[in-house]
Amino acid sequence: MIQMICIGWVLGIATMGKTFPLLQLWLVPGIALFILTLLLKLTVLKHVQRLYFKFLQLCIAFCLGLTLGYHYAELQLNERLQFREQQTEAVEVIGYVKNINELGDQSIQQKIQILNRHTEVVQWQAFLKNEMDSGSKSVLELGQYYRMHGQILPAHSYATEGAFDQEQWYIQQNIMSGFKVSAIEKLSQQQVTALGYGRHLRQQGSVSNQIQLWVEQQRLALRNFINQQPVQHKGLMLALLTGDKSLLDPETEQLFQRFGMSHLLAISGPHVLIFAVLLCWSLHQLIRRYRPQLYLKWPKQYLLIWPFCASVALYCAFVGFEIPALRTLLSCVLISLFILFKQKVRPLNILLFSASMLLIFDPFSILSAAFWLSYGACFVLLRIYQTVQQQSGMDELKSRMQRVKLQLKLLIESQWKIFLALFPLMMLFFKQIAWITPLSNLFAIPWIGLVIVPLDLLAALCYFIAEPLGSLVLQLNDLCLAALLWLLQLLDWLFAPTLQPIAMNFAVWLSLCLGLIILFLPRNVLPKAWAVLCFIPLVTLDASKNQFELNVLDVGQGQAIFIRDQDQTLMIDMGGNYDEAKFSIGKQIILPFLSVKGVHQLDQLILTHLDLDHYGAYQSIKYDLAIKQVYSNEQVEIPRSSRFDYCRQGLQWHWKNHVDMTVLSPKAENLVYAKAEKNEMSCVIYLQVKNAQPYQNFLLMADAGWQTEYQILQDYPDLKVDVLVLGHHGSRHSSAYAFLKQLNPKIVIASAGFNNRYGHPSKMTLQRLQQLNIPVLSTVQQGSIQFIRQANGQMQLHYAREQRQWLKRAAAKLKS
């Protein structure tokens, strides 16, 4: 019953940000039913062993845990959201520096405690210019107070399915806003007290806060020490030791990404566990050789538990007691307690208890991919531990060579099992995977865990005792890292691995998860053959059952529209960043979105014109996504597998008697002006969905302005429009009053970026729409906007920013 409560608790916390009315009403009845069944079990039904009663108990326990988790998550989230910044403005703040910064090529990111913004102290992410190259030190020192001037930079996500949710990350990290610093003034303690913050000053003088500050200072000193050493791979050393990527060069980071080993550069536990096991094994050998009588007083497992936990705790100190490290420490402590009290180590129980305890102290860690990935990896490792434990009786009969073979077998087995077990989670969070990961991990993880990390830790310890010795160990470790990178570069040359985007919708993903869970459960829990049934949707999913949908995607300041009906797929533009190499709209938004939709190939792509905010993403992913046919008003480079044709007036498509599409502009004879007049020569698409209500006719204006609008009214005087995607993102030079009045759409949509420099959609355009009583939706306020046709022909509207509480914006919404 406790296990079911824990499962319900974790899943209840996982609903954070979503609203479930049934769970909101279930709390009091759930508690009452749980107490009632517990009393019945202890009194009247004490000796009853009926299966249905046990099942009822488990269901009530699960529902109680689910409800408690849901309410706890909702309470914590509401408290955190009330201090979040949502508007850009220039401010003056008083800040306290408590955490070590993170260095970048152009800027320094520094978490700061803001004292004067709200009644409570909040945390912001400050961005400062990186002046380290000029020889100056970081302008913000640990343990100091500052008066800072700058601009608030609220977190604003691309609210598109599959895209990285920056607002969620800020909330998980307890960051209420970004802050671009323009001026800094250091404050003395007397000035801080005079400003009225003496209480905060006294709080920071407490023993616990002073210990945390000392740890951060030592981490900073250690980073500076490593940075001063005559070694080539100082960034990789620091990242593997503490998770700090400040000194890591982009080429090495990209190499690890291609091999699917980025988790090793974050604060991670598995390689430290290997180090802890190695340390305990070495200690065991020393005791057995020189002090075997110690085992007469204390059994081996009881004696070695303490150094094992101490080594993990030491790692936590090195990484600043971050949540991922504490998660590893908590699991180790629980396992140790089970061993000390002679209880059987059950992997599922260990993970459930540690996860439940962690979520009490930090429910927001449920939003982190590291939470799920680390617990998934721990579950597989603990299952392997069980296997080893079951074979321990045979170990005495094996020779040393046989033991080595067994250990190699377990190493290989663990890598492919972890790869398979974490495959659904990798797809859920990253939408891509590197197939060479099991092979690279086979060599990298033992080398990192058994050689590099121990040397890193030894060098760090030597730094506090004798710096020259620490420097010598770092130079030795540099050679070991060079060997690892040489091997990875050799594999890179042989296999040329890349991160492959995988298209998998929710139904297929869920069936894959269920199948893998069945495979990894202990024997005799469920028949392994049932997993085959779960894998059937992987090969039998019928794409022809997809309903019509049109998605105006949130790609910031740009436009991208995805259309699907049954097995036909089309995109009109793909958006794009001014620098796709710096941040790729194609790789970070378009490909993940298509992956969530289960689309691995587009039938058609219409590039309305060749402005970067409409086609830049295509340039970055044209070789990563199969596209059968590309249309544009200008010649564009395409892969060999694609075909090209010009987009011109009169071009039509018919999809299985459900959808008709027509190009209304430009005329074929005007295509010669496309390069000089990109906006007015944009491809304007008219789309009709048959037997759909209330939205049947869609007009997609791209970047066309008044001239094109006038020509469309002349060529198509009887045009019926229910949904109008505003031309040029709602610019004042488009959407003329006469054009809007004649078409009189039911709603209009502006595809624009948050706080964009052009002011789109413009106030003039909004005033015209207001005068005509035409409702306005925008990707800024609603995020991605989806029209989906139900079986009864009703066209429903869905907004991406309604899916999670932190994404919602205060704006008038159209009821579908």
Tab-separated table of N, CA and C in Angstrom, residues 298-417:
chain	number	residue	atom	x	y	z
A	298	TRP	N	32.957	-6.013	12.899
A	298	TRP	CA	31.873	-5.488	12.075
A	298	TRP	C	31.868	-6.230	10.731
A	299	PRO	N	30.726	-6.733	10.311
A	299	PRO	CA	30.636	-7.374	8.983
A	299	PRO	C	31.047	-6.412	7.879
A	300	LYS	N	31.490	-6.967	6.768
A	300	LYS	CA	32.028	-6.159	5.675
A	300	LYS	C	31.040	-5.100	5.185
A	301	GLN	N	29.772	-5.510	4.984
A	301	GLN	CA	28.822	-4.557	4.429
A	301	GLN	C	28.549	-3.395	5.376
A	302	TYR	N	28.603	-3.667	6.690
A	302	TYR	CA	28.366	-2.583	7.655
A	302	TYR	C	29.555	-1.637	7.720
A	303	LEU	N	30.756	-2.172	7.606
A	303	LEU	CA	31.956	-1.351	7.726
A	303	LEU	C	32.171	-0.468	6.495
A	304	LEU	N	31.868	-1.013	5.322
A	304	LEU	CA	32.157	-0.293	4.087
A	304	LEU	C	31.061	0.674	3.671
A	305	ILE	N	29.902	0.582	4.313
A	305	ILE	CA	28.810	1.479	3.958
A	305	ILE	C	29.191	2.935	4.225
A	306	TRP	N	29.905	3.157	5.344
A	306	TRP	CA	30.218	4.530	5.732
A	306	TRP	C	31.163	5.221	4.749
A	307	PRO	N	32.263	4.593	4.329
A	307	PRO	CA	33.093	5.262	3.308
A	307	PRO	C	32.387	5.405	1.969
A	308	PHE	N	31.489	4.457	1.680
A	308	PHE	CA	30.732	4.544	0.425
A	308	PHE	C	29.866	5.810	0.424
A	309	CYS	N	29.083	6.002	1.474
A	309	CYS	CA	28.225	7.188	1.565
A	309	CYS	C	29.059	8.471	1.669
A	310	ALA	N	30.209	8.372	2.367
A	310	ALA	CA	31.061	9.549	2.528
A	310	ALA	C	31.615	10.002	1.181
A	311	SER	N	31.984	9.049	0.315
A	311	SER	CA	32.524	9.420	-0.990
A	311	SER	C	31.459	10.095	-1.850
A	312	VAL	N	30.213	9.615	-1.770
A	312	VAL	CA	29.126	10.256	-2.518
A	312	VAL	C	28.835	11.642	-1.948
A	313	ALA	N	28.865	11.751	-0.601
A	313	ALA	CA	28.650	13.054	0.037
A	313	ALA	C	29.741	14.048	-0.359
A	314	LEU	N	30.968	13.545	-0.507
A	314	LEU	CA	32.071	14.400	-0.935
A	314	LEU	C	31.800	14.957	-2.329
A	315	TYR	N	31.280	14.124	-3.191
A	315	TYR	CA	30.912	14.562	-4.540
A	315	TYR	C	29.847	15.663	-4.473
A	316	CYS	N	28.867	15.488	-3.596
A	316	CYS	CA	27.829	16.510	-3.437
A	316	CYS	C	28.450	17.858	-3.069
A	317	ALA	N	29.466	17.830	-2.217
A	317	ALA	CA	30.132	19.073	-1.831
A	317	ALA	C	30.841	19.703	-3.022
A	318	PHE	N	31.467	18.878	-3.862
A	318	PHE	CA	32.175	19.396	-5.030
A	318	PHE	C	31.234	20.092	-6.009
A	319	VAL	N	30.006	19.628	-6.114
A	319	VAL	CA	29.067	20.206	-7.084
A	319	VAL	C	28.108	21.180	-6.427
A	320	GLY	N	28.378	21.568	-5.190
A	320	GLY	CA	27.569	22.593	-4.550
A	320	GLY	C	26.238	22.108	-4.047
A	321	PHE	N	26.130	20.831	-3.731
A	321	PHE	CA	24.901	20.245	-3.184
A	321	PHE	C	23.696	20.522	-4.083
A	322	GLU	N	23.897	20.346	-5.383
A	322	GLU	CA	22.796	20.488	-6.322
A	322	GLU	C	21.862	19.283	-6.225
A	323	ILE	N	20.622	19.488	-6.717
A	323	ILE	CA	19.590	18.458	-6.585
A	323	ILE	C	19.980	17.126	-7.237
A	324	PRO	N	20.546	17.083	-8.462
A	324	PRO	CA	20.906	15.785	-9.042
A	324	PRO	C	21.885	15.001	-8.178
A	325	ALA	N	22.838	15.693	-7.562
A	325	ALA	CA	23.794	15.008	-6.694
A	325	ALA	C	23.114	14.544	-5.416
A	326	LEU	N	22.237	15.372	-4.863
A	326	LEU	CA	21.510	14.979	-3.654
A	326	LEU	C	20.611	13.774	-3.915
A	327	ARG	N	20.108	13.687	-5.155
A	327	ARG	CA	19.281	12.543	-5.519
A	327	ARG	C	20.104	11.249	-5.430
A	328	THR	N	21.319	11.310	-5.926
A	328	THR	CA	22.204	10.142	-5.842
A	328	THR	C	22.531	9.810	-4.393
A	329	LEU	N	22.828	10.829	-3.609
A	329	LEU	CA	23.149	10.621	-2.197
A	329	LEU	C	21.964	10.021	-1.454
A	330	LEU	N	20.776	10.520	-1.728
A	330	LEU	CA	19.575	10.015	-1.053
A	330	LEU	C	19.335	8.546	-1.376
A	331	SER	N	19.504	8.175	-2.632
A	331	SER	CA	19.333	6.758	-3.008
A	331	SER	C	20.365	5.881	-2.311
A	332	CYS	N	21.605	6.359	-2.243
A	332	CYS	CA	22.655	5.580	-1.579
A	332	CYS	C	22.374	5.409	-0.092
A	333	VAL	N	21.890	6.465	0.549
A	333	VAL	CA	21.576	6.376	1.978
A	333	VAL	C	20.456	5.385	2.223
A	334	LEU	N	19.438	5.407	1.369
A	334	LEU	CA	18.324	4.471	1.542
A	334	LEU	C	18.781	3.021	1.357
A	335	ILE	N	19.599	2.797	0.331
A	335	ILE	CA	20.120	1.441	0.118
A	335	ILE	C	20.949	1.002	1.322
A	336	SER	N	21.743	1.920	1.842
A	336	SER	CA	22.570	1.602	3.014
A	336	SER	C	21.706	1.244	4.214
A	337	LEU	N	20.627	1.984	4.407
A	337	LEU	CA	19.726	1.686	5.525
A	337	LEU	C	19.081	0.308	5.359
A	338	PHE	N	18.697	-0.028	4.128
A	338	PHE	CA	18.118	-1.349	3.885
A	338	PHE	C	19.119	-2.441	4.242
A	339	ILE	N	20.381	-2.213	3.871
A	339	ILE	CA	21.411	-3.218	4.168
A	339	ILE	C	21.678	-3.295	5.665
A	340	LEU	N	21.765	-2.148	6.323
A	340	LEU	CA	22.049	-2.131	7.765
A	340	LEU	C	20.951	-2.820	8.568
A	341	PHE	N	19.724	-2.653	8.131
A	341	PHE	CA	18.603	-3.265	8.850
A	341	PHE	C	18.204	-4.613	8.257
A	342	LYS	N	19.100	-5.147	7.430
A	342	LYS	CA	18.943	-6.497	6.888
A	342	LYS	C	17.627	-6.680	6.141
A	343	GLN	N	17.281	-5.670	5.363
A	343	GLN	CA	16.101	-5.741	4.524
A	343	GLN	C	16.520	-6.005	3.081
A	344	LYS	N	15.692	-6.713	2.372
A	344	LYS	CA	16.008	-7.022	0.979
A	344	LYS	C	15.960	-5.748	0.146
A	345	VAL	N	16.995	-5.539	-0.649
A	345	VAL	CA	17.058	-4.350	-1.494
A	345	VAL	C	16.172	-4.555	-2.716
A	346	ARG	N	15.061	-3.837	-2.752
A	346	ARG	CA	14.135	-3.911	-3.885
A	346	ARG	C	14.262	-2.622	-4.687
A	347	PRO	N	14.733	-2.730	-5.925
A	347	PRO	CA	15.006	-1.522	-6.713
A	347	PRO	C	13.814	-0.572	-6.811
A	348	LEU	N	12.628	-1.122	-7.063
A	348	LEU	CA	11.462	-0.266	-7.217
A	348	LEU	C	11.158	0.487	-5.932
A	349	ASN	N	11.265	-0.196	-4.794
A	349	ASN	CA	10.998	0.463	-3.514
A	349	ASN	C	12.015	1.566	-3.233
A	350	ILE	N	13.285	1.269	-3.506
A	350	ILE	CA	14.334	2.274	-3.282
A	350	ILE	C	14.056	3.527	-4.096
A	351	LEU	N	13.748	3.332	-5.372
A	351	LEU	CA	13.514	4.477	-6.241
A	351	LEU	C	12.259	5.233	-5.844
A	352	LEU	N	11.203	4.508	-5.488
A	352	LEU	CA	9.955	5.164	-5.099
A	352	LEU	C	10.132	5.979	-3.829
A	353	PHE	N	10.785	5.397	-2.835
A	353	PHE	CA	10.960	6.103	-1.565
A	353	PHE	C	11.854	7.326	-1.728
A	354	SER	N	12.972	7.158	-2.457
A	354	SER	CA	13.894	8.291	-2.620
A	354	SER	C	13.252	9.401	-3.454
A	355	ALA	N	12.529	9.015	-4.513
A	355	ALA	CA	11.862	10.021	-5.339
A	355	ALA	C	10.786	10.751	-4.545
A	356	SER	N	10.025	10.017	-3.765
A	356	SER	CA	8.962	10.635	-2.962
A	356	SER	C	9.534	11.599	-1.940
A	357	MET	N	10.628	11.200	-1.287
A	357	MET	CA	11.252	12.082	-0.302
A	357	MET	C	11.832	13.326	-0.968
A	358	LEU	N	12.463	13.138	-2.118
A	358	LEU	CA	13.057	14.280	-2.817
A	358	LEU	C	11.986	15.283	-3.224
A	359	LEU	N	10.836	14.777	-3.697
A	359	LEU	CA	9.777	15.659	-4.175
A	359	LEU	C	9.088	16.409	-3.047
A	360	ILE	N	9.229	15.939	-1.820
A	360	ILE	CA	8.710	16.704	-0.689
A	360	ILE	C	9.521	17.996	-0.530
A	361	PHE	N	10.850	17.873	-0.643
A	361	PHE	CA	11.719	19.028	-0.453
A	361	PHE	C	11.822	19.891	-1.705
A	362	ASP	N	11.757	19.267	-2.871
A	362	ASP	CA	11.874	20.030	-4.115
A	362	ASP	C	10.942	19.427	-5.160
A	363	PRO	N	9.639	19.770	-5.114
A	363	PRO	CA	8.702	19.202	-6.095
A	363	PRO	C	9.001	19.640	-7.519
A	364	PHE	N	9.740	20.739	-7.694
A	364	PHE	CA	10.008	21.256	-9.038
A	364	PHE	C	11.062	20.438	-9.786
A	365	SER	N	11.764	19.556	-9.071
A	365	SER	CA	12.720	18.695	-9.774
A	365	SER	C	12.016	17.717	-10.708
A	366	ILE	N	10.698	17.536	-10.523
A	366	ILE	CA	9.923	16.663	-11.410
A	366	ILE	C	9.921	17.218	-12.837
A	367	LEU	N	10.170	18.525	-12.993
A	367	LEU	CA	10.174	19.160	-14.308
A	367	LEU	C	11.483	18.952	-15.052
A	368	SER	N	12.474	18.410	-14.371
A	368	SER	CA	13.796	18.245	-14.967
A	368	SER	C	13.921	16.902	-15.669
A	369	ALA	N	14.521	16.934	-16.845
A	369	ALA	CA	14.784	15.679	-17.551
A	369	ALA	C	15.742	14.803	-16.762
A	370	ALA	N	16.669	15.433	-16.026
A	370	ALA	CA	17.648	14.683	-15.238
A	370	ALA	C	16.968	13.827	-14.175
A	371	PHE	N	15.849	14.295	-13.633
A	371	PHE	CA	15.117	13.524	-12.622
A	371	PHE	C	14.709	12.168	-13.185
A	372	TRP	N	14.064	12.181	-14.327
A	372	TRP	CA	13.548	10.943	-14.919
A	372	TRP	C	14.676	10.078	-15.477
A	373	LEU	N	15.656	10.700	-16.117
A	373	LEU	CA	16.754	9.928	-16.703
A	373	LEU	C	17.593	9.248	-15.631
A	374	SER	N	17.878	9.970	-14.554
A	374	SER	CA	18.721	9.379	-13.510
A	374	SER	C	18.003	8.253	-12.790
A	375	TYR	N	16.708	8.437	-12.516
A	375	TYR	CA	15.970	7.358	-11.852
A	375	TYR	C	15.777	6.163	-12.778
A	376	GLY	N	15.628	6.438	-14.083
A	376	GLY	CA	15.548	5.322	-15.020
A	376	GLY	C	16.839	4.533	-15.066
A	377	ALA	N	17.974	5.243	-15.100
A	377	ALA	CA	19.275	4.573	-15.108
A	377	ALA	C	19.515	3.826	-13.801
A	378	CYS	N	19.124	4.442	-12.688
A	378	CYS	CA	19.298	3.781	-11.391
A	378	CYS	C	18.480	2.502	-11.302
A	379	PHE	N	17.275	2.518	-11.866
A	379	PHE	CA	16.439	1.318	-11.836
A	379	PHE	C	17.118	0.168	-12.578
A	380	VAL	N	17.674	0.461	-13.759
A	380	VAL	CA	18.363	-0.582	-14.533
A	380	VAL	C	19.593	-1.083	-13.786
A	381	LEU	N	20.372	-0.163	-13.209
A	381	LEU	CA	21.577	-0.564	-12.479
A	381	LEU	C	21.235	-1.416	-11.254
A	382	LEU	N	20.156	-1.071	-10.577
A	382	LEU	CA	19.747	-1.851	-9.413
A	382	LEU	C	19.227	-3.230	-9.822
A	383	ARG	N	18.586	-3.309	-10.983
A	383	ARG	CA	18.149	-4.618	-11.482
A	383	ARG	C	19.374	-5.482	-11.807
A	384	ILE	N	20.421	-4.863	-12.362
A	384	ILE	CA	21.661	-5.602	-12.633
A	384	ILE	C	22.308	-6.031	-11.316
A	385	TYR	N	22.249	-5.147	-10.312
A	385	TYR	CA	22.776	-5.491	-8.986
A	385	TYR	C	22.057	-6.714	-8.431
A	386	GLN	N	20.743	-6.774	-8.620
A	386	GLN	CA	19.993	-7.946	-8.163
A	386	GLN	C	20.485	-9.213	-8.860
A	387	THR	N	20.768	-9.089	-10.158
A	387	THR	CA	21.260	-10.240	-10.910
A	387	THR	C	22.596	-10.728	-10.355
A	388	VAL	N	23.472	-9.779	-10.083
A	388	VAL	CA	24.778	-10.133	-9.505
A	388	VAL	C	24.604	-10.779	-8.145
A	389	GLN	N	23.665	-10.252	-7.360
A	389	GLN	CA	23.431	-10.775	-6.021
A	389	GLN	C	22.942	-12.223	-6.088
A	390	GLN	N	22.084	-12.497	-7.075
A	390	GLN	CA	21.575	-13.849	-7.228
A	390	GLN	C	22.670	-14.817	-7.650
A	391	GLN	N	23.702	-14.309	-8.343
A	391	GLN	CA	24.796	-15.162	-8.800
A	391	GLN	C	25.953	-15.217	-7.811
A	392	SER	N	25.827	-14.519	-6.687
A	392	SER	CA	26.948	-14.433	-5.749
A	392	SER	C	27.333	-15.792	-5.176
A	393	GLY	N	26.373	-16.695	-5.117
A	393	GLY	CA	26.702	-18.015	-4.585
A	393	GLY	C	27.628	-18.790	-5.486
A	394	MET	N	27.647	-18.471	-6.772
A	394	MET	CA	28.513	-19.187	-7.708
A	394	MET	C	29.876	-18.532	-7.842
A	395	ASP	N	30.009	-17.309	-7.337
A	395	ASP	CA	31.266	-16.585	-7.530
A	395	ASP	C	32.453	-17.290	-6.890
A	396	GLU	N	32.233	-18.009	-5.772
A	396	GLU	CA	33.332	-18.670	-5.087
A	396	GLU	C	33.933	-19.791	-5.928
A	397	LEU	N	33.128	-20.296	-6.872
A	397	LEU	CA	33.594	-21.415	-7.690
A	397	LEU	C	34.290	-20.949	-8.969
A	398	LYS	N	34.299	-19.652	-9.220
A	398	LYS	CA	34.821	-19.154	-10.484
A	398	LYS	C	36.280	-18.744	-10.342
A	399	SER	N	37.024	-18.919	-11.422
A	399	SER	CA	38.407	-18.450	-11.446
A	399	SER	C	38.432	-16.943	-11.681
A	400	ARG	N	39.637	-16.369	-11.560
A	400	ARG	CA	39.749	-14.929	-11.774
A	400	ARG	C	39.372	-14.545	-13.191
A	401	MET	N	39.775	-15.359	-14.177
A	401	MET	CA	39.439	-15.070	-15.565
A	401	MET	C	37.934	-15.116	-15.786
A	402	GLN	N	37.281	-16.087	-15.141
A	402	GLN	CA	35.830	-16.184	-15.276
A	402	GLN	C	35.136	-14.970	-14.658
A	403	ARG	N	35.692	-14.491	-13.558
A	403	ARG	CA	35.106	-13.306	-12.932
A	403	ARG	C	35.267	-12.077	-13.824
A	404	VAL	N	36.420	-11.960	-14.463
A	404	VAL	CA	36.647	-10.840	-15.377
A	404	VAL	C	35.649	-10.903	-16.536
A	405	LYS	N	35.444	-12.117	-17.063
A	405	LYS	CA	34.480	-12.280	-18.147
A	405	LYS	C	33.074	-11.906	-17.696
A	406	LEU	N	32.721	-12.291	-16.461
A	406	LEU	CA	31.403	-11.957	-15.935
A	406	LEU	C	31.234	-10.448	-15.789
A	407	GLN	N	32.287	-9.780	-15.300
A	407	GLN	CA	32.209	-8.329	-15.133
A	407	GLN	C	32.096	-7.618	-16.475
A	408	LEU	N	32.827	-8.106	-17.489
A	408	LEU	CA	32.710	-7.518	-18.819
A	408	LEU	C	31.314	-7.736	-19.384
A	409	LYS	N	30.779	-8.923	-19.138
A	409	LYS	CA	29.426	-9.218	-19.600
A	409	LYS	C	28.415	-8.273	-18.964
A	410	LEU	N	28.570	-8.050	-17.651
A	410	LEU	CA	27.660	-7.149	-16.951
A	410	LEU	C	27.803	-5.722	-17.449
A	411	LEU	N	29.043	-5.313	-17.768
A	411	LEU	CA	29.271	-3.969	-18.281
A	411	LEU	C	28.560	-3.770	-19.612
A	412	ILE	N	28.737	-4.737	-20.525
A	412	ILE	CA	28.085	-4.644	-21.838
A	412	ILE	C	26.571	-4.704	-21.682
A	413	GLU	N	26.115	-5.616	-20.833
A	413	GLU	CA	24.683	-5.763	-20.613
A	413	GLU	C	24.078	-4.481	-20.039
A	414	SER	N	24.789	-3.850	-19.109
A	414	SER	CA	24.254	-2.637	-18.493
A	414	SER	C	24.106	-1.524	-19.515
A	415	GLN	N	25.042	-1.420	-20.463
A	415	GLN	CA	24.988	-0.324	-21.421
A	415	GLN	C	23.803	-0.448	-22.370
A	416	TRP	N	23.576	-1.634	-22.924
A	416	TRP	CA	22.453	-1.719	-23.851
A	416	TRP	C	21.123	-1.713	-23.114
A	417	LYS	N	21.116	-2.196	-21.880
A	417	LYS	CA	19.879	-2.137	-21.104
A	417	LYS	C	19.527	-0.699	-20.732
